[in-house]
PDB file of C-alpha atoms in Angstrom:
ATOM      1  CA  UNK D   1      64.031  19.990 -18.006  1.00  0.00           C
ATOM      2  CA  UNK D   2      64.598  18.226 -15.284  1.00  0.00           C
ATOM      3  CA  UNK D   3      64.082  14.155 -14.808  1.00  0.00           C
ATOM      4  CA  UNK D   4      62.495  12.809 -11.637  1.00  0.00           C
ATOM      5  CA  UNK D   5      66.330  11.928  -9.619  1.00  0.00           C
ATOM      6  CA  UNK D   6      66.900  15.445 -10.038  1.00  0.00           C
ATOM      7  CA  UNK D   7      63.251  17.131  -8.855  1.00  0.00           C
ATOM      8  CA  UNK D   8      63.585  14.502  -6.094  1.00  0.00           C
ATOM      9  CA  UNK D   9      66.508  15.151  -5.107  1.00  0.00           C
ATOM     10  CA  UNK D  10      67.094  18.874  -3.653  1.00  0.00           C
ATOM     11  CA  UNK D  11      70.341  18.014  -2.942  1.00  0.00           C
ATOM     12  CA  UNK D  12      72.034  17.921  -5.808  1.00  0.00           C
ATOM     13  CA  UNK D  13      70.222  20.469  -7.873  1.00  0.00           C
ATOM     14  CA  UNK D  14      71.018  23.305  -4.650  1.00  0.00           C
ATOM     15  CA  UNK D  15      74.504  22.471  -4.125  1.00  0.00           C
ATOM     16  CA  UNK D  16      74.891  23.034  -7.652  1.00  0.00           C
ATOM     17  CA  UNK D  17      72.846  26.394  -7.991  1.00  0.00           C
ATOM     18  CA  UNK D  18      74.630  27.854  -5.004  1.00  0.00           C
ATOM     19  CA  UNK D  19      78.074  27.007  -6.347  1.00  0.00           C
ATOM     20  CA  UNK D  20      77.307  30.327  -9.276  1.00  0.00           C
ATOM     21  CA  UNK D  21      75.757  32.787  -6.142  1.00  0.00           C
ATOM     22  CA  UNK D  22      78.013  35.306  -4.233  1.00  0.00           C
ATOM     23  CA  UNK D  23      78.157  36.003  -0.798  1.00  0.00           C
ATOM     24  CA  UNK D  24      75.928  37.766   1.792  1.00  0.00           C
ATOM     25  CA  UNK D  25      77.729  40.889   1.076  1.00  0.00           C
ATOM     26  CA  UNK D  26      76.065  44.533   0.252  1.00  0.00           C
ATOM     27  CA  UNK D  27      74.606  42.905  -2.433  1.00  0.00           C
ATOM     28  CA  UNK D  28      73.069  39.713  -1.503  1.00  0.00           C
ATOM     29  CA  UNK D  29      70.761  37.538  -3.842  1.00  0.00           C
ATOM     30  CA  UNK D  30      68.202  36.714  -3.035  1.00  0.00           C
ATOM     31  CA  UNK D  31      65.636  34.494  -5.429  1.00  0.00           C
ATOM     32  CA  UNK D  32      62.316  33.666  -5.237  1.00  0.00           C
ATOM     33  CA  UNK D  33      60.938  30.619  -5.563  1.00  0.00           C
ATOM     34  CA  UNK D  34      57.672  30.705  -7.212  1.00  0.00           C
ATOM     35  CA  UNK D  35      56.482  26.952  -7.862  1.00  0.00           C
ATOM     36  CA  UNK D  36      53.724  27.043 -11.876  1.00  0.00           C
ATOM     37  CA  UNK D  37      51.107  24.553 -11.961  1.00  0.00           C
ATOM     38  CA  UNK D  38      48.055  25.960 -14.791  1.00  0.00           C
ATOM     39  CA  UNK D  39      48.753  29.413 -13.922  1.00  0.00           C
ATOM     40  CA  UNK D  40      48.518  31.119 -17.040  1.00  0.00           C
ATOM     41  CA  UNK D  41      45.391  33.509 -15.924  1.00  0.00           C
ATOM     42  CA  UNK D  42      47.746  34.770 -13.010  1.00  0.00           C
ATOM     43  CA  UNK D  43      51.682  34.748 -14.697  1.00  0.00           C
ATOM     44  CA  UNK D  44      51.150  38.344 -16.719  1.00  0.00           C
ATOM     45  CA  UNK D  45      50.630  40.274 -13.112  1.00  0.00           C
ATOM     46  CA  UNK D  46      52.372  37.667 -11.118  1.00  0.00           C
ATOM     47  CA  UNK D  47      55.555  39.464 -13.582  1.00  0.00           C
ATOM     48  CA  UNK D  48      54.087  43.018 -13.364  1.00  0.00           C
ATOM     49  CA  UNK D  49      54.459  42.762  -9.629  1.00  0.00           C
ATOM     50  CA  UNK D  50      57.230  40.993  -9.344  1.00  0.00           C
ATOM     51  CA  UNK D  51      59.624  42.816 -11.382  1.00  0.00           C
ATOM     52  CA  UNK D  52      57.759  46.204 -10.516  1.00  0.00           C
ATOM     53  CA  UNK D  53      59.188  45.134  -6.633  1.00  0.00           C
ATOM     54  CA  UNK D  54      63.004  44.608  -7.887  1.00  0.00           C
ATOM     55  CA  UNK D  55      63.035  48.032  -9.549  1.00  0.00           C
ATOM     56  CA  UNK D  56      61.764  48.941  -6.066  1.00  0.00           C
ATOM     57  CA  UNK D  57      65.626  47.875  -3.758  1.00  0.00           C
ATOM     58  CA  UNK D  58      68.142  47.988  -6.471  1.00  0.00           C
ATOM     59  CA  UNK D  59      70.293  46.546  -3.339  1.00  0.00           C
ATOM     60  CA  UNK D  60      70.117  43.783  -4.390  1.00  0.00           C
ATOM     61  CA  UNK D  61      69.904  40.881  -6.690  1.00  0.00           C
ATOM     62  CA  UNK D  62      66.629  39.640  -7.812  1.00  0.00           C
ATOM     63  CA  UNK D  63      65.747  36.538  -9.658  1.00  0.00           C
ATOM     64  CA  UNK D  64      62.777  34.911  -9.525  1.00  0.00           C
ATOM     65  CA  UNK D  65      62.768  31.146 -10.016  1.00  0.00           C
ATOM     66  CA  UNK D  66      59.449  29.737 -11.492  1.00  0.00           C
ATOM     67  CA  UNK D  67      59.907  25.900 -11.697  1.00  0.00           C
ATOM     68  CA  UNK D  68      57.089  24.796 -14.494  1.00  0.00           C
ATOM     69  CA  UNK D  69      55.318  21.852 -12.700  1.00  0.00           C
ATOM     70  CA  UNK D  70      54.252  20.210 -15.664  1.00  0.00           C
ATOM     71  CA  UNK D  71      51.730  22.844 -16.612  1.00  0.00           C
ATOM     72  CA  UNK D  72      48.844  21.507 -19.058  1.00  0.00           C
ATOM     73  CA  UNK D  73      48.592  25.257 -20.361  1.00  0.00           C
ATOM     74  CA  UNK D  74      50.853  27.964 -21.593  1.00  0.00           C
ATOM     75  CA  UNK D  75      52.101  28.544 -18.320  1.00  0.00           C
ATOM     76  CA  UNK D  76      55.287  27.137 -19.582  1.00  0.00           C
ATOM     77  CA  UNK D  77      55.290  29.136 -22.335  1.00  0.00           C
ATOM     78  CA  UNK D  78      54.747  32.631 -20.870  1.00  0.00           C
ATOM     79  CA  UNK D  79      57.172  32.496 -17.955  1.00  0.00           C
ATOM     80  CA  UNK D  80      60.060  31.490 -21.156  1.00  0.00           C
ATOM     81  CA  UNK D  81      59.191  34.912 -22.580  1.00  0.00           C
ATOM     82  CA  UNK D  82      59.471  37.013 -19.656  1.00  0.00           C
ATOM     83  CA  UNK D  83      62.880  35.193 -18.913  1.00  0.00           C
ATOM     84  CA  UNK D  84      63.451  36.075 -22.435  1.00  0.00           C
ATOM     85  CA  UNK D  85      62.434  40.239 -22.083  1.00  0.00           C
ATOM     86  CA  UNK D  86      64.066  39.914 -18.187  1.00  0.00           C
ATOM     87  CA  UNK D  87      67.098  37.883 -17.265  1.00  0.00           C
ATOM     88  CA  UNK D  88      65.937  38.651 -13.506  1.00  0.00           C
ATOM     89  CA  UNK D  89      62.976  35.478 -14.579  1.00  0.00           C
ATOM     90  CA  UNK D  90      64.410  32.263 -15.186  1.00  0.00           C
ATOM     91  CA  UNK D  91      62.588  28.964 -16.135  1.00  0.00           C
ATOM     92  CA  UNK D  92      62.710  25.892 -14.417  1.00  0.00           C
ATOM     93  CA  UNK D  93      61.238  23.252 -16.041  1.00  0.00           C
ATOM     94  CA  UNK D  94      59.888  19.644 -14.372  1.00  0.00           C
ATOM     95  CA  UNK D  95      59.429  16.983 -17.302  1.00  0.00           C
ATOM     96  CA  UNK D  96      55.989  15.816 -15.462  1.00  0.00           C
ATOM     97  CA  UNK D  97      54.642  17.407 -11.996  1.00  0.00           C
ATOM     98  CA  UNK D  98      55.586  15.842  -9.238  1.00  0.00           C
ATOM     99  CA  UNK D  99      54.093  18.402  -6.600  1.00  0.00           C
ATOM    100  CA  UNK D 100      54.419  21.793  -5.619  1.00  0.00           C
ATOM    101  CA  UNK D 101      57.150  20.787  -3.185  1.00  0.00           C
ATOM    102  CA  UNK D 102      59.316  19.175  -5.160  1.00  0.00           C
ATOM    103  CA  UNK D 103      59.027  21.868  -7.429  1.00  0.00           C
ATOM    104  CA  UNK D 104      60.044  23.931  -4.610  1.00  0.00           C
ATOM    105  CA  UNK D 105      62.899  22.285  -3.846  1.00  0.00           C
ATOM    106  CA  UNK D 106      64.269  21.901  -7.332  1.00  0.00           C
ATOM    107  CA  UNK D 107      65.440  26.235  -6.885  1.00  0.00           C
ATOM    108  CA  UNK D 108      65.963  26.668  -3.794  1.00  0.00           C
ATOM    109  CA  UNK D 109      69.610  27.659  -3.105  1.00  0.00           C
ATOM    110  CA  UNK D 110      70.803  31.992  -2.989  1.00  0.00           C
ATOM    111  CA  UNK D 111      72.695  34.503   0.040  1.00  0.00           C
ATOM    112  CA  UNK D 112      68.514  33.885   0.630  1.00  0.00           C
ATOM    113  CA  UNK D 113      65.320  32.400  -0.335  1.00  0.00           C
ATOM    114  CA  UNK D 114      62.385  33.614  -0.492  1.00  0.00           C
ATOM    115  CA  UNK D 115      59.178  30.699  -1.307  1.00  0.00           C
ATOM    116  CA  UNK D 116      56.133  31.787  -2.550  1.00  0.00           C
ATOM    117  CA  UNK D 117      52.976  30.625  -4.470  1.00  0.00           C
ATOM    118  CA  UNK D 118      52.061  31.724  -7.735  1.00  0.00           C
ATOM    119  CA  UNK D 119      48.001  32.623  -7.777  1.00  0.00           C
ATOM    120  CA  UNK D 120      49.020  35.848  -5.040  1.00  0.00           C
ATOM    121  CA  UNK D 121      47.568  34.103  -2.539  1.00  0.00           C
ATOM    122  CA  UNK D 122      50.756  35.278  -1.359  1.00  0.00           C
ATOM    123  CA  UNK D 123      51.197  39.238  -2.459  1.00  0.00           C
ATOM    124  CA  UNK D 124      54.793  39.633  -3.665  1.00  0.00           C
ATOM    125  CA  UNK D 125      55.051  43.320  -1.711  1.00  0.00           C
ATOM    126  CA  UNK D 126      55.471  42.012   1.393  1.00  0.00           C
ATOM    127  CA  UNK D 127      58.825  40.838  -0.034  1.00  0.00           C
ATOM    128  CA  UNK D 128      60.935  43.647   1.144  1.00  0.00           C
ATOM    129  CA  UNK D 129      59.441  42.821   4.931  1.00  0.00           C
ATOM    130  CA  UNK D 130      60.651  39.867   4.482  1.00  0.00           C
ATOM    131  CA  UNK D 131      63.879  40.698   3.634  1.00  0.00           C
ATOM    132  CA  UNK D 132      64.539  43.536   6.634  1.00  0.00           C
ATOM    133  CA  UNK D 133      63.869  40.484   9.317  1.00  0.00           C
ATOM    134  CA  UNK D 134      66.345  39.343   7.302  1.00  0.00           C
ATOM    135  CA  UNK D 135      68.651  41.377   7.765  1.00  0.00           C
ATOM    136  CA  UNK D 136      68.481  42.289  10.213  1.00  0.00           C
ATOM    137  CA  UNK D 137      69.346  38.713  11.542  1.00  0.00           C
ATOM    138  CA  UNK D 138      67.108  36.414  11.295  1.00  0.00           C
ATOM    139  CA  UNK D 139      68.175  32.668   9.152  1.00  0.00           C
ATOM    140  CA  UNK D 140      63.560  31.467   8.682  1.00  0.00           C
ATOM    141  CA  UNK D 141      60.936  34.293   8.534  1.00  0.00           C
ATOM    142  CA  UNK D 142      57.967  33.247   8.731  1.00  0.00           C
ATOM    143  CA  UNK D 143      55.360  35.611   6.083  1.00  0.00           C
ATOM    144  CA  UNK D 144      52.247  34.607   8.699  1.00  0.00           C
ATOM    145  CA  UNK D 145      48.612  35.689   7.781  1.00  0.00           C
ATOM    146  CA  UNK D 146      46.363  38.194   9.973  1.00  0.00           C
ATOM    147  CA  UNK D 147      43.924  37.415   8.112  1.00  0.00           C
ATOM    148  CA  UNK D 148      42.474  34.750   5.441  1.00  0.00           C
ATOM    149  CA  UNK D 149      40.158  34.926   2.329  1.00  0.00           C
ATOM    150  CA  UNK D 150      39.116  31.038   2.899  1.00  0.00           C
ATOM    151  CA  UNK D 151      35.796  31.241   5.174  1.00  0.00           C
ATOM    152  CA  UNK D 152      32.850  28.180   5.565  1.00  0.00           C
ATOM    153  CA  UNK D 153      34.258  24.524   6.085  1.00  0.00           C
ATOM    154  CA  UNK D 154      37.539  25.481   4.415  1.00  0.00           C
ATOM    155  CA  UNK D 155      38.153  27.527   6.743  1.00  0.00           C
ATOM    156  CA  UNK D 156      37.733  25.169   9.780  1.00  0.00           C
ATOM    157  CA  UNK D 157      39.271  23.109   8.409  1.00  0.00           C
ATOM    158  CA  UNK D 158      42.502  24.985   8.217  1.00  0.00           C
ATOM    159  CA  UNK D 159      42.375  25.880  11.808  1.00  0.00           C
ATOM    160  CA  UNK D 160      40.986  22.018  12.876  1.00  0.00           C
ATOM    161  CA  UNK D 161      44.144  20.872  10.847  1.00  0.00           C
ATOM    162  CA  UNK D 162      47.079  22.990  12.388  1.00  0.00           C
ATOM    163  CA  UNK D 163      45.251  22.413  15.909  1.00  0.00           C
ATOM    164  CA  UNK D 164      45.741  18.557  15.034  1.00  0.00           C
ATOM    165  CA  UNK D 165      48.561  18.759  13.577  1.00  0.00           C
ATOM    166  CA  UNK D 166      50.768  20.612  16.722  1.00  0.00           C
ATOM    167  CA  UNK D 167      48.991  18.137  19.671  1.00  0.00           C
ATOM    168  CA  UNK D 168      50.659  15.203  16.597  1.00  0.00           C
ATOM    169  CA  UNK D 169      53.931  16.822  16.846  1.00  0.00           C
ATOM    170  CA  UNK D 170      57.216  18.085  18.721  1.00  0.00           C
ATOM    171  CA  UNK D 171      58.451  20.872  16.741  1.00  0.00           C
ATOM    172  CA  UNK D 172      54.178  22.317  15.669  1.00  0.00           C
ATOM    173  CA  UNK D 173      54.457  25.231  13.714  1.00  0.00           C
ATOM    174  CA  UNK D 174      52.871  28.782  13.645  1.00  0.00           C
ATOM    175  CA  UNK D 175      49.099  28.250  13.892  1.00  0.00           C
ATOM    176  CA  UNK D 176      48.185  30.504  10.830  1.00  0.00           C
ATOM    177  CA  UNK D 177      52.031  30.591   8.381  1.00  0.00           C
ATOM    178  CA  UNK D 178      51.993  28.469   4.952  1.00  0.00           C
ATOM    179  CA  UNK D 179      54.786  28.438   2.160  1.00  0.00           C
ATOM    180  CA  UNK D 180      55.352  31.669   2.000  1.00  0.00           C
ATOM    181  CA  UNK D 181      58.573  32.834   4.385  1.00  0.00           C
ATOM    182  CA  UNK D 182      61.986  33.013   3.639  1.00  0.00           C
ATOM    183  CA  UNK D 183      65.675  31.700   4.171  1.00  0.00           C
ATOM    184  CA  UNK D 184      68.767  32.178   4.934  1.00  0.00           C
ATOM    185  CA  UNK D 185      72.109  30.480   3.569  1.00  0.00           C
ATOM    186  CA  UNK D 186      72.179  28.778   6.818  1.00  0.00           C
ATOM    187  CA  UNK D 187      68.646  27.287   7.221  1.00  0.00           C
ATOM    188  CA  UNK D 188      68.960  27.080   3.155  1.00  0.00           C
ATOM    189  CA  UNK D 189      71.819  24.781   3.580  1.00  0.00           C
ATOM    190  CA  UNK D 190      70.273  22.531   6.749  1.00  0.00           C
ATOM    191  CA  UNK D 191      66.861  22.118   4.684  1.00  0.00           C
ATOM    192  CA  UNK D 192      68.383  20.936   1.404  1.00  0.00           C
ATOM    193  CA  UNK D 193      70.228  18.563   2.977  1.00  0.00           C
ATOM    194  CA  UNK D 194      67.310  16.421   4.495  1.00  0.00           C
ATOM    195  CA  UNK D 195      67.319  12.892   2.961  1.00  0.00           C
ATOM    196  CA  UNK D 196      63.290  13.443   2.618  1.00  0.00           C
ATOM    197  CA  UNK D 197      61.690  12.705  -0.844  1.00  0.00           C
ATOM    198  CA  UNK D 198      57.725  14.091  -0.473  1.00  0.00           C
ATOM    199  CA  UNK D 199      58.112  17.317   1.558  1.00  0.00           C
ATOM    200  CA  UNK D 200      55.387  19.263   4.387  1.00  0.00           C
ATOM    201  CA  UNK D 201      57.664  21.841   4.066  1.00  0.00           C
ATOM    202  CA  UNK D 202      56.761  24.360   6.883  1.00  0.00           C
ATOM    203  CA  UNK D 203      56.824  21.758   9.698  1.00  0.00           C
ATOM    204  CA  UNK D 204      60.218  20.817   7.546  1.00  0.00           C
ATOM    205  CA  UNK D 205      61.423  23.807   7.955  1.00  0.00           C
ATOM    206  CA  UNK D 206      60.260  24.620  11.659  1.00  0.00           C
ATOM    207  CA  UNK D 207      62.677  21.246  12.665  1.00  0.00           C
ATOM    208  CA  UNK D 208      65.535  22.944  11.478  1.00  0.00           C
ATOM    209  CA  UNK D 209      65.714  25.495  14.052  1.00  0.00           C
ATOM    210  CA  UNK D 210      67.306  28.245  13.698  1.00  0.00           C
ATOM    211  CA  UNK D 211      66.316  31.932  14.222  1.00  0.00           C
ATOM    212  CA  UNK D 212      63.250  32.976  13.292  1.00  0.00           C
ATOM    213  CA  UNK D 213      61.340  35.981  12.486  1.00  0.00           C
ATOM    214  CA  UNK D 214      58.069  36.532  11.743  1.00  0.00           C
ATOM    215  CA  UNK D 215      56.573  39.403   8.982  1.00  0.00           C
ATOM    216  CA  UNK D 216      52.336  39.493   9.370  1.00  0.00           C
ATOM    217  CA  UNK D 217      50.157  39.930   6.184  1.00  0.00           C
ATOM    218  CA  UNK D 218      46.640  39.648   4.905  1.00  0.00           C
ATOM    219  CA  UNK D 219      46.141  36.711   2.751  1.00  0.00           C
ATOM    220  CA  UNK D 220      43.592  36.872  -0.526  1.00  0.00           C
ATOM    221  CA  UNK D 221      41.535  34.353  -2.705  1.00  0.00           C
ATOM    222  CA  UNK D 222      42.949  32.107  -4.618  1.00  0.00           C
ATOM    223  CA  UNK D 223      40.803  29.691  -7.457  1.00  0.00           C
ATOM    224  CA  UNK D 224      40.159  27.033  -6.789  1.00  0.00           C
ATOM    225  CA  UNK D 225      41.996  23.812  -7.596  1.00  0.00           C
ATOM    226  CA  UNK D 226      41.639  20.028  -6.913  1.00  0.00           C
ATOM    227  CA  UNK D 227      44.240  17.259  -7.184  1.00  0.00           C
ATOM    228  CA  UNK D 228      43.558  14.519  -5.601  1.00  0.00           C
ATOM    229  CA  UNK D 229      44.719  10.171  -5.431  1.00  0.00           C
ATOM    230  CA  UNK D 230      41.131   8.395  -5.979  1.00  0.00           C
ATOM    231  CA  UNK D 231      42.040   5.090  -5.413  1.00  0.00           C
ATOM    232  CA  UNK D 232      45.036   6.177  -2.314  1.00  0.00           C
ATOM    233  CA  UNK D 233      41.741   8.094  -0.762  1.00  0.00           C
ATOM    234  CA  UNK D 234      38.942   5.620  -1.805  1.00  0.00           C
ATOM    235  CA  UNK D 235      38.805   3.845   1.045  1.00  0.00           C
ATOM    236  CA  UNK D 236      39.555   6.988   3.643  1.00  0.00           C
ATOM    237  CA  UNK D 237      35.751   8.297   1.856  1.00  0.00           C
ATOM    238  CA  UNK D 238      34.049   4.945   2.059  1.00  0.00           C
ATOM    239  CA  UNK D 239      34.688   4.785   6.007  1.00  0.00           C
ATOM    240  CA  UNK D 240      34.187   8.262   6.464  1.00  0.00           C
ATOM    241  CA  UNK D 241      31.080   7.304   4.685  1.00  0.00           C
ATOM    242  CA  UNK D 242      30.155   4.098   6.363  1.00  0.00           C
ATOM    243  CA  UNK D 243      31.588   5.400   9.834  1.00  0.00           C
ATOM    244  CA  UNK D 244      28.590   8.668   9.615  1.00  0.00           C
ATOM    245  CA  UNK D 245      26.077   6.087   8.481  1.00  0.00           C
ATOM    246  CA  UNK D 246      26.527   3.911  11.247  1.00  0.00           C
ATOM    247  CA  UNK D 247      26.145   6.454  13.542  1.00  0.00           C
ATOM    248  CA  UNK D 248      23.570   7.570  12.173  1.00  0.00           C
ATOM    249  CA  UNK D 249      22.150   4.215  12.529  1.00  0.00           C
ATOM    250  CA  UNK D 250      22.638   3.998  16.046  1.00  0.00           C
ATOM    251  CA  UNK D 251      20.830   7.438  16.699  1.00  0.00           C
ATOM    252  CA  UNK D 252      18.225   5.624  14.838  1.00  0.00           C
ATOM    253  CA  UNK D 253      17.533   2.548  16.529  1.00  0.00           C
ATOM    254  CA  UNK D 254      17.802   4.437  19.830  1.00  0.00           C
ATOM    255  CA  UNK D 255      15.112   6.916  19.465  1.00  0.00           C
ATOM    256  CA  UNK D 256      13.001   4.170  18.056  1.00  0.00           C
ATOM    257  CA  UNK D 257      14.002   2.289  22.038  1.00  0.00           C
ATOM    258  CA  UNK D 258      13.170   5.695  23.431  1.00  0.00           C
ATOM    259  CA  UNK D 259       9.931   5.975  21.171  1.00  0.00           C
ATOM    260  CA  UNK D 260       8.943   2.217  22.703  1.00  0.00           C
ATOM    261  CA  UNK D 261       8.584   0.962  18.882  1.00  0.00           C
ATOM    262  CA  UNK D 262      11.858  -1.013  18.592  1.00  0.00           C
ATOM    263  CA  UNK D 263      10.353  -4.710  17.780  1.00  0.00           C
ATOM    264  CA  UNK D 264      14.301  -5.699  17.405  1.00  0.00           C
ATOM    265  CA  UNK D 265      15.771  -9.183  19.867  1.00  0.00           C
ATOM    266  CA  UNK D 266      17.688  -7.949  23.057  1.00  0.00           C
ATOM    267  CA  UNK D 267      21.247  -6.607  21.500  1.00  0.00           C
ATOM    268  CA  UNK D 268      19.876  -6.147  17.643  1.00  0.00           C
ATOM    269  CA  UNK D 269      20.908  -2.278  17.781  1.00  0.00           C
ATOM    270  CA  UNK D 270      24.088  -2.638  19.889  1.00  0.00           C
ATOM    271  CA  UNK D 271      25.095  -4.953  17.780  1.00  0.00           C
ATOM    272  CA  UNK D 272      24.672  -3.484  13.879  1.00  0.00           C
ATOM    273  CA  UNK D 273      25.733  -0.290  16.149  1.00  0.00           C
ATOM    274  CA  UNK D 274      29.128  -1.176  16.677  1.00  0.00           C
ATOM    275  CA  UNK D 275      28.698  -3.351  13.489  1.00  0.00           C
ATOM    276  CA  UNK D 276      28.744  -0.723  10.820  1.00  0.00           C
ATOM    277  CA  UNK D 277      30.897   2.278  12.801  1.00  0.00           C
ATOM    278  CA  UNK D 278      33.673  -0.140  13.899  1.00  0.00           C
ATOM    279  CA  UNK D 279      33.358  -0.890   9.960  1.00  0.00           C
ATOM    280  CA  UNK D 280      33.823   2.244   9.137  1.00  0.00           C
ATOM    281  CA  UNK D 281      36.434   3.197  11.348  1.00  0.00           C
ATOM    282  CA  UNK D 282      38.574   0.713  10.221  1.00  0.00           C
ATOM    283  CA  UNK D 283      38.313   1.347   6.651  1.00  0.00           C
ATOM    284  CA  UNK D 284      39.378   5.403   7.758  1.00  0.00           C
ATOM    285  CA  UNK D 285      42.790   3.025   9.686  1.00  0.00           C
ATOM    286  CA  UNK D 286      43.590   1.346   6.070  1.00  0.00           C
ATOM    287  CA  UNK D 287      42.983   4.626   4.209  1.00  0.00           C
ATOM    288  CA  UNK D 288      45.573   6.041   5.823  1.00  0.00           C
ATOM    289  CA  UNK D 289      47.896   3.047   5.678  1.00  0.00           C
ATOM    290  CA  UNK D 290      47.735   4.092   2.098  1.00  0.00           C
ATOM    291  CA  UNK D 291      48.541   7.295   2.309  1.00  0.00           C
ATOM    292  CA  UNK D 292      51.709   6.038   3.625  1.00  0.00           C
ATOM    293  CA  UNK D 293      52.587   2.637   1.650  1.00  0.00           C
ATOM    294  CA  UNK D 294      51.930   5.579  -1.687  1.00  0.00           C
ATOM    295  CA  UNK D 295      54.645   7.924   0.072  1.00  0.00           C
ATOM    296  CA  UNK D 296      56.460   5.256   0.458  1.00  0.00           C
ATOM    297  CA  UNK D 297      55.908   2.968  -2.318  1.00  0.00           C
TER     298      UNK D 297
END
């Protein structure tokens, strides 16, 4: 089991793992790094598809490193059983839930590492294309989604995030790429030297540079998973609600004024709308500061 200091210090673990790896050559060591959190239902299929992939590419030495991130179901037991049956699978068990970014960083280190999720939204059958792009000279290979299963508000939310993130950062990420991809040895070394503990993997992957290639694939659906920090995010939620109420209240008073049924004294409409709306904006700002403060703490 790995304690907090080890899980949040990937440079130490990365260096230790790297010392046991063989140099890139005719049979490079490729590590498929997969964070796991309560993924018991999909693990048998994941094992089968990865094993089929490994069997179909004998010119590589494969290692599937599944990092159990404090799962509360039988995920760790299933991974341990698979590792006992097939030595190409390895369990890294964290002492508690540290978040999937920390879990992913805890096992990086190989001639090349493929990072993917355990829920099978990232199809393992795409991995050979990532390896082929790496062998052609790319140090970083991004898996870019041609299509994705999300619809409605969730799909709109992804689009808005990438649009805003691209405008706010000096090193924007590919809009349709996530954590699925490959890092070569040089990129891995640079990534493991980064000091961040709370890592946004796609952003840091773009920041380190190196020769980059893209492989396109179709993203599948996955069961919903809910994670949150209610105490820190409560103010943000309240701010959104209050701002919405202020906006709705302003529309209500404007409609009354236009219909000629406004009876309040002059300036009341403007004053109430501004107070409520700006109060909501302040709460949103405090909530955002709370998010950063929580990460610093």
